mmCIF file with all atom_site columns, C-alpha atoms in Angstrom:
data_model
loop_
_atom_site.group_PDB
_atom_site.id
_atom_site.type_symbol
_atom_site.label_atom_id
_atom_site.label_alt_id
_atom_site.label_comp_id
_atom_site.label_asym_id
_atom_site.label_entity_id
_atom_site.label_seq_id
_atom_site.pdbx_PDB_ins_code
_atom_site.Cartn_x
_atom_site.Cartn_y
_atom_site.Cartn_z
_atom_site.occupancy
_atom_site.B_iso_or_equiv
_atom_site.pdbx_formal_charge
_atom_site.auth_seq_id
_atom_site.auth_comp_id
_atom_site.auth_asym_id
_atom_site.auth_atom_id
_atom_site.pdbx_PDB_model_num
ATOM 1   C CA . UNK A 1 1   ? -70.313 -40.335 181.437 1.00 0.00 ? 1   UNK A CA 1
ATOM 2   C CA . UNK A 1 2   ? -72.067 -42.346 178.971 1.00 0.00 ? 2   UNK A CA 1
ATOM 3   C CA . UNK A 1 3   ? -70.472 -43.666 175.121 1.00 0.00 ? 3   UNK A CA 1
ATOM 4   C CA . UNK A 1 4   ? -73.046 -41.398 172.849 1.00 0.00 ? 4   UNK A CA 1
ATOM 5   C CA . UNK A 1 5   ? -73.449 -41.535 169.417 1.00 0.00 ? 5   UNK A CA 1
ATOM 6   C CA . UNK A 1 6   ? -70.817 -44.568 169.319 1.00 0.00 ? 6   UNK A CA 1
ATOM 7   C CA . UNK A 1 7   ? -73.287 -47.001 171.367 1.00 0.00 ? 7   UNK A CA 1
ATOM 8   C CA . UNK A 1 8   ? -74.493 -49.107 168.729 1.00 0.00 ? 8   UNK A CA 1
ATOM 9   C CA . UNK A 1 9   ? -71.414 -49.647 167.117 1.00 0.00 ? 9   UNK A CA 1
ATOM 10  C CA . UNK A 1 10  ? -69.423 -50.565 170.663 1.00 0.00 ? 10  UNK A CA 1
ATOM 11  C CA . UNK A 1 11  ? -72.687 -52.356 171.584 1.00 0.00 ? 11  UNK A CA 1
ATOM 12  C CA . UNK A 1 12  ? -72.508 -54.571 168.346 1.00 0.00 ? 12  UNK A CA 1
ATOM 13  C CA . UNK A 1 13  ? -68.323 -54.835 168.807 1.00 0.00 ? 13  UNK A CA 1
ATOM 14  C CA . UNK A 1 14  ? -69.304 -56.360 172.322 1.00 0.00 ? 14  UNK A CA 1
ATOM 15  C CA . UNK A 1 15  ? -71.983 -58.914 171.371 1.00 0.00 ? 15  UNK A CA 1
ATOM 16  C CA . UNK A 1 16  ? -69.361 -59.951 168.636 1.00 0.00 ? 16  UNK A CA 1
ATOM 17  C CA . UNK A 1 17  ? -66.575 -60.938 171.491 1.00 0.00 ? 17  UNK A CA 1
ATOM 18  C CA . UNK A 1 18  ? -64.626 -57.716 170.891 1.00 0.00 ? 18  UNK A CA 1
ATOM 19  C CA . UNK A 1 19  ? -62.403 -56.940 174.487 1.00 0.00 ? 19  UNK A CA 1
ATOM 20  C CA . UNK A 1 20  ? -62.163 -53.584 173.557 1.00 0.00 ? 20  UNK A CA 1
ATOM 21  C CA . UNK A 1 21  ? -65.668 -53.055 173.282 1.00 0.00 ? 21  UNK A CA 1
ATOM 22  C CA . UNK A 1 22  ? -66.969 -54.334 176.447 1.00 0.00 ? 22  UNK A CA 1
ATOM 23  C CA . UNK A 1 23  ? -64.005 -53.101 178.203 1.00 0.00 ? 23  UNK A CA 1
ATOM 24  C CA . UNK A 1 24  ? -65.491 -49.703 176.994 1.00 0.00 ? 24  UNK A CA 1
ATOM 25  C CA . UNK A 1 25  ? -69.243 -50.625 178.543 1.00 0.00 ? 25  UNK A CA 1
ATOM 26  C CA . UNK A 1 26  ? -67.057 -51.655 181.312 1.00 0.00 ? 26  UNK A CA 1
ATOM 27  C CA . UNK A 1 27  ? -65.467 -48.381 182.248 1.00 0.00 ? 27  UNK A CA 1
ATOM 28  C CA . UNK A 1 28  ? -67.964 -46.313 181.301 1.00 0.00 ? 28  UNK A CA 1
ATOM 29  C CA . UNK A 1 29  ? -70.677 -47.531 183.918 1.00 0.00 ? 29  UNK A CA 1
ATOM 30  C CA . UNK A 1 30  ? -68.705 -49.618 186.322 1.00 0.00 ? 30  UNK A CA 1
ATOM 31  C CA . UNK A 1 31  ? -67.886 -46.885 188.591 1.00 0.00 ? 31  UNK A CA 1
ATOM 32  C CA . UNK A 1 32  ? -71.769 -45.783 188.859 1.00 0.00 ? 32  UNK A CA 1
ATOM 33  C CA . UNK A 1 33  ? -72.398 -50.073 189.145 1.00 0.00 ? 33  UNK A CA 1
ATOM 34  C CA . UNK A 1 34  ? -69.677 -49.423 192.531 1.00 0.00 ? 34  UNK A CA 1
ATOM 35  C CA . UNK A 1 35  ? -71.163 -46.934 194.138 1.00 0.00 ? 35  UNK A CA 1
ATOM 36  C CA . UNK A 1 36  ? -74.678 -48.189 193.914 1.00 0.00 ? 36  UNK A CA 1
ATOM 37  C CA . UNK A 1 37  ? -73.544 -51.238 195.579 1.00 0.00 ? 37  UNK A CA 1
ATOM 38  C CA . UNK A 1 38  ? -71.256 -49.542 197.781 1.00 0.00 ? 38  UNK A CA 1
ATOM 39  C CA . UNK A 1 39  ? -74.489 -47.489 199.115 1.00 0.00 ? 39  UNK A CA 1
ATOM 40  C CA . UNK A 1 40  ? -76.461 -50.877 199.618 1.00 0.00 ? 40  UNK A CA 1
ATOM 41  C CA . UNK A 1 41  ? -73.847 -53.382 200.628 1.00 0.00 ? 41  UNK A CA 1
ATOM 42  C CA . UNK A 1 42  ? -70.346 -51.648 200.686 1.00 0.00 ? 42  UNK A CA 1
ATOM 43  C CA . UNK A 1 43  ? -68.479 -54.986 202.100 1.00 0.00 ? 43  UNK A CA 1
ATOM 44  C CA . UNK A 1 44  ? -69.491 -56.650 198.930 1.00 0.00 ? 44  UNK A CA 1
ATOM 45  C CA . UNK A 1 45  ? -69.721 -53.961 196.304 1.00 0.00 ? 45  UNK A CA 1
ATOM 46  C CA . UNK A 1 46  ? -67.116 -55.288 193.930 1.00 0.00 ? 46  UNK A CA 1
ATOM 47  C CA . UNK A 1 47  ? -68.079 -58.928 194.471 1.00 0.00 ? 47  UNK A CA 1
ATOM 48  C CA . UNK A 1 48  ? -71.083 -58.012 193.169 1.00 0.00 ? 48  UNK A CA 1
ATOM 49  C CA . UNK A 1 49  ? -70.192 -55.775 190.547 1.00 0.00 ? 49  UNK A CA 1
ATOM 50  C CA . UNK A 1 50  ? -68.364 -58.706 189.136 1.00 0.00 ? 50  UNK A CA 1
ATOM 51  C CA . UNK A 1 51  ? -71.143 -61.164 189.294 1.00 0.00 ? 51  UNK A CA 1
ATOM 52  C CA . UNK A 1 52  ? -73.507 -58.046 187.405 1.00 0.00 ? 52  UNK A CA 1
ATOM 53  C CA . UNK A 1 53  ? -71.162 -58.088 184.608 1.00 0.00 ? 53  UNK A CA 1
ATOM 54  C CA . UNK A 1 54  ? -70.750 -61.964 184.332 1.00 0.00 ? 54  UNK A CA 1
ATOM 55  C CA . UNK A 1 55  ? -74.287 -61.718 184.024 1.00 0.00 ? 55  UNK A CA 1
ATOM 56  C CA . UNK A 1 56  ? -74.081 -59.578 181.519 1.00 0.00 ? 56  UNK A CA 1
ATOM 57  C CA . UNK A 1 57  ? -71.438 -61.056 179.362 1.00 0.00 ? 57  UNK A CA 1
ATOM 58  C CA . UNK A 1 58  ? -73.773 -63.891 179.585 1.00 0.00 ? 58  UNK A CA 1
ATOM 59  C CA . UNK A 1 59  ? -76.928 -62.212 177.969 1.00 0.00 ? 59  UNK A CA 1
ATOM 60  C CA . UNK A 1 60  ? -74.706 -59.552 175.425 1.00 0.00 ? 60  UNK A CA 1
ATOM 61  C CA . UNK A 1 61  ? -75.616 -61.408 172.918 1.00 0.00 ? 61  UNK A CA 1
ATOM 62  C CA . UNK A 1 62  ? -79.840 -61.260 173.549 1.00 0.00 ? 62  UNK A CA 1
ATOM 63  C CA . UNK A 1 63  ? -79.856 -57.768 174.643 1.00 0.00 ? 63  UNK A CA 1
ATOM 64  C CA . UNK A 1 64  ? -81.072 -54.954 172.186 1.00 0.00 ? 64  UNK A CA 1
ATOM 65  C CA . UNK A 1 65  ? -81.616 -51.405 172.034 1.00 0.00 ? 65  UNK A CA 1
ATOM 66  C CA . UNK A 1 66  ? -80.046 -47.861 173.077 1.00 0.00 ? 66  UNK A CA 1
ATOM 67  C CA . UNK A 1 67  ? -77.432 -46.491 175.603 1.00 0.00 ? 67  UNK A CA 1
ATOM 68  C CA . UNK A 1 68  ? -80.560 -45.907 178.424 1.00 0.00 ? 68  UNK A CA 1
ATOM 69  C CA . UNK A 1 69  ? -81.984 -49.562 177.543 1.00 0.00 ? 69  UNK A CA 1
ATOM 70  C CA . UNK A 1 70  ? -78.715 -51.126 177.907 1.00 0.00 ? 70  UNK A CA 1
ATOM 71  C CA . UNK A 1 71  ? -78.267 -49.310 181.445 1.00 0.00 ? 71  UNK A CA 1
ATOM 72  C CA . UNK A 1 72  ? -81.572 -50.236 182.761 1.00 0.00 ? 72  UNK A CA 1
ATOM 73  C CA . UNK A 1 73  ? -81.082 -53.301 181.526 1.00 0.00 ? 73  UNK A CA 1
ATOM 74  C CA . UNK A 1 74  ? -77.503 -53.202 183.469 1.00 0.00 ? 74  UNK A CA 1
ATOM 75  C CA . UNK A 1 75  ? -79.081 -52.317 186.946 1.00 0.00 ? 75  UNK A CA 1
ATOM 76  C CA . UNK A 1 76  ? -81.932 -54.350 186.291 1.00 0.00 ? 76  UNK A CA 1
ATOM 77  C CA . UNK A 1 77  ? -79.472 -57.471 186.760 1.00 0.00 ? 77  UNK A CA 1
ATOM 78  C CA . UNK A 1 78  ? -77.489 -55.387 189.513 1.00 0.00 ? 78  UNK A CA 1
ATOM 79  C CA . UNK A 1 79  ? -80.911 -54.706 192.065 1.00 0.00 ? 79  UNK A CA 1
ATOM 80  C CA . UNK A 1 80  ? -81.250 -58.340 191.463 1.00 0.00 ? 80  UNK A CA 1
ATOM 81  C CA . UNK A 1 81  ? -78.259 -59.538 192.457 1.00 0.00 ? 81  UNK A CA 1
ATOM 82  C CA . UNK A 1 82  ? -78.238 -57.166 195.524 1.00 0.00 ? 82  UNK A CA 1
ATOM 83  C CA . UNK A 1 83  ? -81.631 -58.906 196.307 1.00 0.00 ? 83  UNK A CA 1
ATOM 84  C CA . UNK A 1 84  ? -79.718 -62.622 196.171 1.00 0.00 ? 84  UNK A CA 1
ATOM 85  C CA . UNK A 1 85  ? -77.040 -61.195 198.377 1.00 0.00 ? 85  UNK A CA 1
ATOM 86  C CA . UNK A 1 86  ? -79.007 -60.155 201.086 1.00 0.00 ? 86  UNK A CA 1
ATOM 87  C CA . UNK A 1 87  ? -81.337 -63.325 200.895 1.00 0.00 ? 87  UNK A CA 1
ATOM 88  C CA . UNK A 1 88  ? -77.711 -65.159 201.164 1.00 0.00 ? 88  UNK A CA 1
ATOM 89  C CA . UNK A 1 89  ? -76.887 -63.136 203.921 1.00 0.00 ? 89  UNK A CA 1
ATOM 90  C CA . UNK A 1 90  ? -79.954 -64.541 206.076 1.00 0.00 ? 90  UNK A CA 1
ATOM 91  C CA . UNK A 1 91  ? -79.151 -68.106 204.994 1.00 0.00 ? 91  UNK A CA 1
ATOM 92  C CA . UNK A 1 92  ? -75.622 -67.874 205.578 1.00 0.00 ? 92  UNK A CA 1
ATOM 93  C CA . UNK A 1 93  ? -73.017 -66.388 208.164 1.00 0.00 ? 93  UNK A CA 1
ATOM 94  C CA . UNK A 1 94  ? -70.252 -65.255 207.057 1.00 0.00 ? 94  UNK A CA 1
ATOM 95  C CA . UNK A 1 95  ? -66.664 -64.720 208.522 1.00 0.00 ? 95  UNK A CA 1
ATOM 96  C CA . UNK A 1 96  ? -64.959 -61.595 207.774 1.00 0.00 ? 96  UNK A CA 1
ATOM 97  C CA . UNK A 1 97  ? -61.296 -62.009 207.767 1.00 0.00 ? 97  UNK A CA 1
ATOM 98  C CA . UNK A 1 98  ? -58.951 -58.923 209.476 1.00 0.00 ? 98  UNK A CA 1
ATOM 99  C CA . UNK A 1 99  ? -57.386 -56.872 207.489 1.00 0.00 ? 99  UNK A CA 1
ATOM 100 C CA . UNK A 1 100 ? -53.950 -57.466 208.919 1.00 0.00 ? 100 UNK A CA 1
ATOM 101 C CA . UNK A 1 101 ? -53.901 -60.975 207.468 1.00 0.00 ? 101 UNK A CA 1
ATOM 102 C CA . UNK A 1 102 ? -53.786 -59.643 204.184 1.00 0.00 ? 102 UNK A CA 1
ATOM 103 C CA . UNK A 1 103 ? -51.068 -57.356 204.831 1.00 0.00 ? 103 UNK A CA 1
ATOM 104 C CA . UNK A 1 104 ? -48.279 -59.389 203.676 1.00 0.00 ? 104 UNK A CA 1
ATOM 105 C CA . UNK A 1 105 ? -50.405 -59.829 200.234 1.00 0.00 ? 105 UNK A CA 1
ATOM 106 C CA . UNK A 1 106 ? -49.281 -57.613 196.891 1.00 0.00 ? 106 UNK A CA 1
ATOM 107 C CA . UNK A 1 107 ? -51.856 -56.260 195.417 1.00 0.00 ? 107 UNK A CA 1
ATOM 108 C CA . UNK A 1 108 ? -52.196 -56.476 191.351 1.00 0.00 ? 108 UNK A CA 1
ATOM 109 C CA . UNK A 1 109 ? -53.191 -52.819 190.652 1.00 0.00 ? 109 UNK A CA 1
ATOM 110 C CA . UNK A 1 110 ? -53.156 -49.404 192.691 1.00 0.00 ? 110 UNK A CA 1
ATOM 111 C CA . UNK A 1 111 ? -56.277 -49.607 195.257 1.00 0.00 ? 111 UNK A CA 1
ATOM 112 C CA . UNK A 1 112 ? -55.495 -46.494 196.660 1.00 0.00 ? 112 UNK A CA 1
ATOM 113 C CA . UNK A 1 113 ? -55.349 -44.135 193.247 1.00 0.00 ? 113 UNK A CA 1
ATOM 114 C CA . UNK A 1 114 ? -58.935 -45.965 192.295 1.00 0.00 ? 114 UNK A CA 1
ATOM 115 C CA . UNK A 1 115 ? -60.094 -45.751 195.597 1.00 0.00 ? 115 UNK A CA 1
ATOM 116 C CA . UNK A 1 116 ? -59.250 -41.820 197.021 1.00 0.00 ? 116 UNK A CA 1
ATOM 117 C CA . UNK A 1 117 ? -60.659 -41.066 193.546 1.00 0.00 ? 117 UNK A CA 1
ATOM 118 C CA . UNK A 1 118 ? -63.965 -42.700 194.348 1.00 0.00 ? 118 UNK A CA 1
ATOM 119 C CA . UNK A 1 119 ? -63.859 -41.720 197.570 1.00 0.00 ? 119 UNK A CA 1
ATOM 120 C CA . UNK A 1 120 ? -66.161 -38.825 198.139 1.00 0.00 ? 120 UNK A CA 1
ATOM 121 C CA . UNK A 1 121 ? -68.785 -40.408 195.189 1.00 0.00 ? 121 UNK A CA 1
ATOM 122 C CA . UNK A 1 122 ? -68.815 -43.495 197.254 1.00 0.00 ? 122 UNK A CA 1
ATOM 123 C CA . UNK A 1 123 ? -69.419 -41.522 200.632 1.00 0.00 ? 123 UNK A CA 1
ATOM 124 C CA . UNK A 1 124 ? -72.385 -39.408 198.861 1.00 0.00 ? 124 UNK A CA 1
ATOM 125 C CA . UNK A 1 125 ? -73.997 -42.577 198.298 1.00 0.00 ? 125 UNK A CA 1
ATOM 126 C CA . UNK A 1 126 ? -73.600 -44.492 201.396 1.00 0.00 ? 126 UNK A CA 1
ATOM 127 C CA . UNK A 1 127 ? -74.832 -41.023 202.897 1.00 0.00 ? 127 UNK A CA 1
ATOM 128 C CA . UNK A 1 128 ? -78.080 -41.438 200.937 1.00 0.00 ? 128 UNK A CA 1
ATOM 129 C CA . UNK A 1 129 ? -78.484 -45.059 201.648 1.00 0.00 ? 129 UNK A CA 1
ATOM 130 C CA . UNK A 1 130 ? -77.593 -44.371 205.208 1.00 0.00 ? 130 UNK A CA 1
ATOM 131 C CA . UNK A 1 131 ? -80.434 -41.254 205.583 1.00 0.00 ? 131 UNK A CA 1
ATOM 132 C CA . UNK A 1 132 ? -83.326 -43.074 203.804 1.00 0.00 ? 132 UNK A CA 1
ATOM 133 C CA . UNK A 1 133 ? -85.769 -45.663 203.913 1.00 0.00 ? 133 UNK A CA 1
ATOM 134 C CA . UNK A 1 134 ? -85.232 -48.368 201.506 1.00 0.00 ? 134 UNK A CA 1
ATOM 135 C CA . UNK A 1 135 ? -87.233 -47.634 199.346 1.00 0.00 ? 135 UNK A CA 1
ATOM 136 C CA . UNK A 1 136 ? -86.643 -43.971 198.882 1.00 0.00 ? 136 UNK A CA 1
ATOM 137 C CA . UNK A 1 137 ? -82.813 -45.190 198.950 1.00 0.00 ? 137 UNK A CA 1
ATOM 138 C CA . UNK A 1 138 ? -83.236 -47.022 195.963 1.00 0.00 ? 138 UNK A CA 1
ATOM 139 C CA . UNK A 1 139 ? -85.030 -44.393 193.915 1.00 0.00 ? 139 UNK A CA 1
ATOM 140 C CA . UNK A 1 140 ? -82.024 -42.016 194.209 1.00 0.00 ? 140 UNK A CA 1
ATOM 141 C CA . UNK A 1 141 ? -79.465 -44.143 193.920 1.00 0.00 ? 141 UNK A CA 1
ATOM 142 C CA . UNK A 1 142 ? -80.840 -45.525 190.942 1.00 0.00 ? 142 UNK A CA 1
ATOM 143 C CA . UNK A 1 143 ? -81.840 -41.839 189.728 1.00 0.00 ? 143 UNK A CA 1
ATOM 144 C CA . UNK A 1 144 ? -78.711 -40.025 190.325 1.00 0.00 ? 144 UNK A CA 1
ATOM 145 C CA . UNK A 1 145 ? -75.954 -42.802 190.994 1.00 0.00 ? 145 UNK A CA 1
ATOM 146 C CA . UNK A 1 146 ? -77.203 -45.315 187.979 1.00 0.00 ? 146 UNK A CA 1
ATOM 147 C CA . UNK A 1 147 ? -78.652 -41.942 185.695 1.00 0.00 ? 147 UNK A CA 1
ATOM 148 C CA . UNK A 1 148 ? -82.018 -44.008 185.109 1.00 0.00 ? 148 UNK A CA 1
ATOM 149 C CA . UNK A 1 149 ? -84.842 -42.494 183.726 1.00 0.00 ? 149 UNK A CA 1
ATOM 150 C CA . UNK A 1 150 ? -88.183 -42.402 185.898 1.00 0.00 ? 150 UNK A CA 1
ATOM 151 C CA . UNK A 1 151 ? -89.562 -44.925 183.470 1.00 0.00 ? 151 UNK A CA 1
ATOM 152 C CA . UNK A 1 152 ? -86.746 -47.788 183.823 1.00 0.00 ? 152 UNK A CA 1
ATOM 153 C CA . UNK A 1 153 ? -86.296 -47.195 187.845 1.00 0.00 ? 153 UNK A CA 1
ATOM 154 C CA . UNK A 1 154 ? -90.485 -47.833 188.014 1.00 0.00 ? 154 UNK A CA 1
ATOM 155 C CA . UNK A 1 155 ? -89.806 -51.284 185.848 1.00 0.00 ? 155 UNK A CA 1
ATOM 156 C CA . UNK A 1 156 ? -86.840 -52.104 187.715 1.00 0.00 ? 156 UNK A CA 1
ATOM 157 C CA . UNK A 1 157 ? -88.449 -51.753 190.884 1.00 0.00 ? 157 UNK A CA 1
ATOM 158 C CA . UNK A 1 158 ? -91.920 -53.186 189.845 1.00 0.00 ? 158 UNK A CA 1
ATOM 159 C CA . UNK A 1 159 ? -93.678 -49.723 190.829 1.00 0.00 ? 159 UNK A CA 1
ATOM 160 C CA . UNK A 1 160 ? -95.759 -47.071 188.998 1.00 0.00 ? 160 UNK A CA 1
ATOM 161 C CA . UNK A 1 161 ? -94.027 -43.749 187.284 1.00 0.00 ? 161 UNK A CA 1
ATOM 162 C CA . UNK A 1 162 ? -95.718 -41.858 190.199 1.00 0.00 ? 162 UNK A CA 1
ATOM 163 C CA . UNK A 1 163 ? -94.607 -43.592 193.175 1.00 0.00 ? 163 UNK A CA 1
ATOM 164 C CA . UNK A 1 164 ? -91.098 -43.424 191.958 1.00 0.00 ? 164 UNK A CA 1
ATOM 165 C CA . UNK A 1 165 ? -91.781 -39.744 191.275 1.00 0.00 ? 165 UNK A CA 1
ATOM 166 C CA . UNK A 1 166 ? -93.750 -39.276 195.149 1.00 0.00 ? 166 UNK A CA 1
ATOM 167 C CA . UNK A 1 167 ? -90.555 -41.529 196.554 1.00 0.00 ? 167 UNK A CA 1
ATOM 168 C CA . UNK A 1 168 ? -88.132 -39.793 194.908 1.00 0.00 ? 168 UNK A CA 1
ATOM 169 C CA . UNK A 1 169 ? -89.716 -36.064 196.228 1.00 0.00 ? 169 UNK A CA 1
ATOM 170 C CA . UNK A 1 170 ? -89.821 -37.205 199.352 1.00 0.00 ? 170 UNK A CA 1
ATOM 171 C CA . UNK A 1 171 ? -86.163 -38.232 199.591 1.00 0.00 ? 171 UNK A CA 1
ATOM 172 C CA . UNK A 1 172 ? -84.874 -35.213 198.197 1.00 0.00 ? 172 UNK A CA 1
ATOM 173 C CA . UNK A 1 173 ? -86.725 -33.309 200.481 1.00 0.00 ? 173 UNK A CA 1
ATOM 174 C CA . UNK A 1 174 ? -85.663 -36.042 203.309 1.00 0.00 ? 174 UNK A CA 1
ATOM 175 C CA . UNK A 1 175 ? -82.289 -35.225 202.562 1.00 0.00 ? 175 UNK A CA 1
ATOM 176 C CA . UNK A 1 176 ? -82.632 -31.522 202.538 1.00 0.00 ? 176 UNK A CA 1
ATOM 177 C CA . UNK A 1 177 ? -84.165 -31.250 205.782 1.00 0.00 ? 177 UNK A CA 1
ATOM 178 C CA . UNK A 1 178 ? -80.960 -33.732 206.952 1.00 0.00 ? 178 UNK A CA 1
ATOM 179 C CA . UNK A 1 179 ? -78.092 -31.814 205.488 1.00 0.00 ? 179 UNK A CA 1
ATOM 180 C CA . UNK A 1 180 ? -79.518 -28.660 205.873 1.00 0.00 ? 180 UNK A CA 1
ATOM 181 C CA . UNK A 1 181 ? -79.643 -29.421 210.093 1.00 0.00 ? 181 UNK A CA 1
ATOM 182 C CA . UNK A 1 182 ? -76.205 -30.780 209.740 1.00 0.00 ? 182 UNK A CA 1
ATOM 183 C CA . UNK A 1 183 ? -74.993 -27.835 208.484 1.00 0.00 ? 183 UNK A CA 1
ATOM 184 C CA . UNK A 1 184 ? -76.592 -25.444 211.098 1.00 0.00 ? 184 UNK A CA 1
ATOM 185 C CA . UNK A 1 185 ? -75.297 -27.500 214.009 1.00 0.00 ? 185 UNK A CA 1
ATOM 186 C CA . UNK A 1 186 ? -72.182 -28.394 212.058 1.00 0.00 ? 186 UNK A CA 1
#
């Protein structure tokens, strides 16, 4: 899942305005983008995809570097918009509207393809985020889900290499003792 040895000429192709070029960015990392929301705030997961890659269309033109810069610098914007959204949340109720009122509604693509596809990604990750502290949730997700290096999840999250190493042990190891109980009782 990521564009190789073609990243600097799509990345280039996208600062320039070309579609087909940040369309490319687009699928390549959105789904990862999805299910790291959909582990931290699942109501609001595309929402805030969407507001990530405004963001991002926004700066294209400032950013530089590789294929692992340009992800960091991807989730970078996406932990902070998570962070907005649950300030907003405190600040603001919200009311959710029933799904049945929407029933009448077409849709403009196929939901359920995207979404069964997705499906048992998206329930890996809400599993994580469900098991762990915060802050060990965030270290995996951003490890496995995003692909991050050790180095861009310790800028990302303001921390040191080796707390993000320690956190990341101890979730693993969280989530072995976990699954490993489910499955004896299971």
């Amino acid at each position: 899942m990521s564009i190789g040895a073609e990243f600097d000429s799509v990345l280039t192709a996208a600062q320039a305005g070309g579609d087909w070029a940040f369309a490319a960015l687009y699928r390549d990392l959105n789904p990862r983008l999805l299910r790291y929301f959909g582990a931290q705030a699942s109501s609001m997961a595309e929402d805030l995809a969407a507001e990530t890659w405004l963001a991002v269309a926004r700066g294209m033109a400032s950013f530089s570097g590789g294929e692992d810069a340009f992800r960091g610098w991807l989730f970078t914007i996406a932990r902070r918009r998570l962070i907005q959204h649950w300030r907003g949340v405190g600040r603001r109720p919200s009311s959710p509207v029933a799904p049945e009122t929407l029933a009448d509604r077409p849709g403009l693509d196929d939901p359920e393809a995207s979404g069964l596809s997705a499906l048992s990604a998206q329930q890996a990750s809400a599993a994580i985020a469900a098991s762990l502290p915060p802050d060990q949730a965030d270290v995996v997700l951003l490890r496995l889900v995003a692909g991050l290096d050790v180095d861009q999840v310790a800028r990302i999250l303001g921390k040191q290499q080796g707390t993000v190493r320690v956190l990341q042990h101890r979730a693993l190891r969280r989530l072995g003792e976990i699954f490993s109980l489910e499955a004896l009782t299971g």
